[in-house]
PDB file of C-alpha atoms in Angstrom:
ATOM      1  CA  LYS A1472     135.203  55.465  -2.017  1.00  0.00           C
ATOM      2  CA  ASP A1473     133.988  52.879   0.564  1.00  0.00           C
ATOM      3  CA  ALA A1474     135.282  53.554   3.998  1.00  0.00           C
ATOM      4  CA  ASN A1475     134.904  49.709   4.965  1.00  0.00           C
ATOM      5  CA  ALA A1476     137.231  48.817   2.364  1.00  0.00           C
ATOM      6  CA  ALA A1477     140.053  50.877   2.947  1.00  0.00           C
ATOM      7  CA  LEU A1478     143.704  49.843   3.608  1.00  0.00           C
ATOM      8  CA  LEU A1479     145.144  51.596   6.888  1.00  0.00           C
ATOM      9  CA  SER A1480     148.621  51.715   7.694  1.00  0.00           C
ATOM     10  CA  ASN A1481     150.447  51.107  10.907  1.00  0.00           C
ATOM     11  CA  PHE A1482     150.459  54.699  11.780  1.00  0.00           C
ATOM     12  CA  GLU A1483     147.005  55.452  11.611  1.00  0.00           C
ATOM     13  CA  VAL A1484     145.866  52.113  13.262  1.00  0.00           C
ATOM     14  CA  TYR A1485     148.188  53.352  16.223  1.00  0.00           C
ATOM     15  CA  GLN A1486     146.918  56.942  16.237  1.00  0.00           C
ATOM     16  CA  LEU A1487     143.303  55.546  16.107  1.00  0.00           C
ATOM     17  CA  LEU A1488     144.119  53.293  19.493  1.00  0.00           C
ATOM     18  CA  THR A1489     146.327  55.888  21.562  1.00  0.00           C
ATOM     19  CA  ASP A1490     142.707  57.862  20.622  1.00  0.00           C
ATOM     20  CA  LEU A1491     140.550  55.693  21.782  1.00  0.00           C
ATOM     21  CA  LYS A1492     142.314  54.621  24.795  1.00  0.00           C
ATOM     22  CA  GLN A1493     142.658  58.297  25.898  1.00  0.00           C
ATOM     23  CA  GLN A1494     138.936  58.889  25.590  1.00  0.00           C
ATOM     24  CA  ARG A1495     138.238  55.966  27.498  1.00  0.00           C
ATOM     25  CA  LYS A1496     140.507  57.018  30.334  1.00  0.00           C
ATOM     26  CA  GLU A1497     139.070  60.886  30.423  1.00  0.00           C
ATOM     27  CA  SER A1498     135.808  59.297  30.351  1.00  0.00           C
ATOM     28  CA  GLY A1499     136.145  56.747  33.095  1.00  0.00           C
ATOM     29  CA  LYS A1500     133.294  54.399  32.937  1.00  0.00           C
ATOM     30  CA  THR A1501     134.133  51.003  34.703  1.00  0.00           C
ATOM     31  CA  LYS A1502     131.155  49.043  34.175  1.00  0.00           C
ATOM     32  CA  GLN A1503     131.550  46.824  31.097  1.00  0.00           C
ATOM     33  CA  SER A1504     129.902  44.055  28.972  1.00  0.00           C
ATOM     34  CA  SER A1505     132.043  41.050  28.418  1.00  0.00           C
ATOM     35  CA  GLY A1506     132.015  42.324  25.103  1.00  0.00           C
ATOM     36  CA  GLN A1507     133.360  45.244  26.089  1.00  0.00           C
ATOM     37  CA  GLN A1508     136.155  43.606  27.993  1.00  0.00           C
ATOM     38  CA  ASN A1509     137.167  41.535  24.874  1.00  0.00           C
ATOM     39  CA  LEU A1510     137.160  44.541  22.656  1.00  0.00           C
ATOM     40  CA  ASN A1511     139.685  46.147  25.594  1.00  0.00           C
ATOM     41  CA  THR A1512     141.902  43.007  25.624  1.00  0.00           C
ATOM     42  CA  ILE A1513     142.135  43.175  21.611  1.00  0.00           C
ATOM     43  CA  MET A1514     142.936  46.693  21.718  1.00  0.00           C
ATOM     44  CA  TYR A1515     145.510  46.510  24.234  1.00  0.00           C
ATOM     45  CA  GLU A1516     147.330  43.428  22.514  1.00  0.00           C
ATOM     46  CA  THR A1517     147.093  45.087  19.180  1.00  0.00           C
ATOM     47  CA  LEU A1518     148.357  48.564  20.935  1.00  0.00           C
ATOM     48  CA  LYS A1519     151.258  46.782  22.644  1.00  0.00           C
ATOM     49  CA  TYR A1520     152.340  44.524  19.082  1.00  0.00           C
ATOM     50  CA  ILE A1521     152.235  47.932  17.126  1.00  0.00           C
ATOM     51  CA  SER A1522     154.263  50.230  19.612  1.00  0.00           C
ATOM     52  CA  LYS A1523     157.302  48.502  19.228  1.00  0.00           C
ATOM     53  CA  THR A1524     157.157  48.830  15.731  1.00  0.00           C
ATOM     54  CA  PRO A1525     158.136  51.943  13.951  1.00  0.00           C
ATOM     55  CA  CYS A1526     154.879  53.913  13.294  1.00  0.00           C
ATOM     56  CA  ARG A1527     155.341  55.238  16.780  1.00  0.00           C
ATOM     57  CA  TYR A1528     157.952  57.302  15.567  1.00  0.00           C
ATOM     58  CA  GLN A1529     156.009  58.464  12.470  1.00  0.00           C
ATOM     59  CA  THR A1530     153.684  61.910  11.831  1.00  0.00           C
ATOM     60  CA  PRO A1531     150.811  61.920   9.491  1.00  0.00           C
ATOM     61  CA  GLU A1532     153.576  64.468   6.951  1.00  0.00           C
ATOM     62  CA  THR A1533     155.978  61.344   7.315  1.00  0.00           C
ATOM     63  CA  VAL A1534     153.325  58.854   5.780  1.00  0.00           C
ATOM     64  CA  ARG A1535     151.940  61.392   3.255  1.00  0.00           C
ATOM     65  CA  GLU A1536     155.533  62.215   1.727  1.00  0.00           C
ATOM     66  CA  PHE A1537     156.312  58.258   1.335  1.00  0.00           C
ATOM     67  CA  LEU A1538     152.399  57.718  -0.381  1.00  0.00           C
ATOM     68  CA  ILE A1539     153.641  60.567  -2.635  1.00  0.00           C
ATOM     69  CA  ALA A1540     156.878  59.115  -3.663  1.00  0.00           C
ATOM     70  CA  MET A1541     155.703  55.864  -4.165  1.00  0.00           C
ATOM     71  CA  LYS A1542     153.099  57.201  -6.087  1.00  0.00           C
ATOM     72  CA  ASP A1543     155.066  56.837  -9.497  1.00  0.00           C
ATOM     73  CA  HIS A1544     155.338  53.355  -8.925  1.00  0.00           C
ATOM     74  CA  LYS A1545     151.853  52.345  -9.266  1.00  0.00           C
ATOM     75  CA  LEU A1546     151.976  50.030  -6.977  1.00  0.00           C
ATOM     76  CA  THR A1547     148.894  47.438  -6.156  1.00  0.00           C
ATOM     77  CA  LYS A1548     147.405  46.028  -3.172  1.00  0.00           C
TER      78      LYS A1548
END
């Protein structure tokens, strides 16, 4: 499957952003280009918004169980 065409759940986006935030904190780089600053702003705003949703409390197992339960309903994108 085409990785660029895949849909992500809010949980996956939350996990990705929190992991990136942690990596950046550990690397400790301070000088950033304006494009990098814009990306940081987008990441911050997205993480701020998505942290207020239930995905913050989900686990990979609960998402997997949900997808398995919904498989029989043959929902489309």
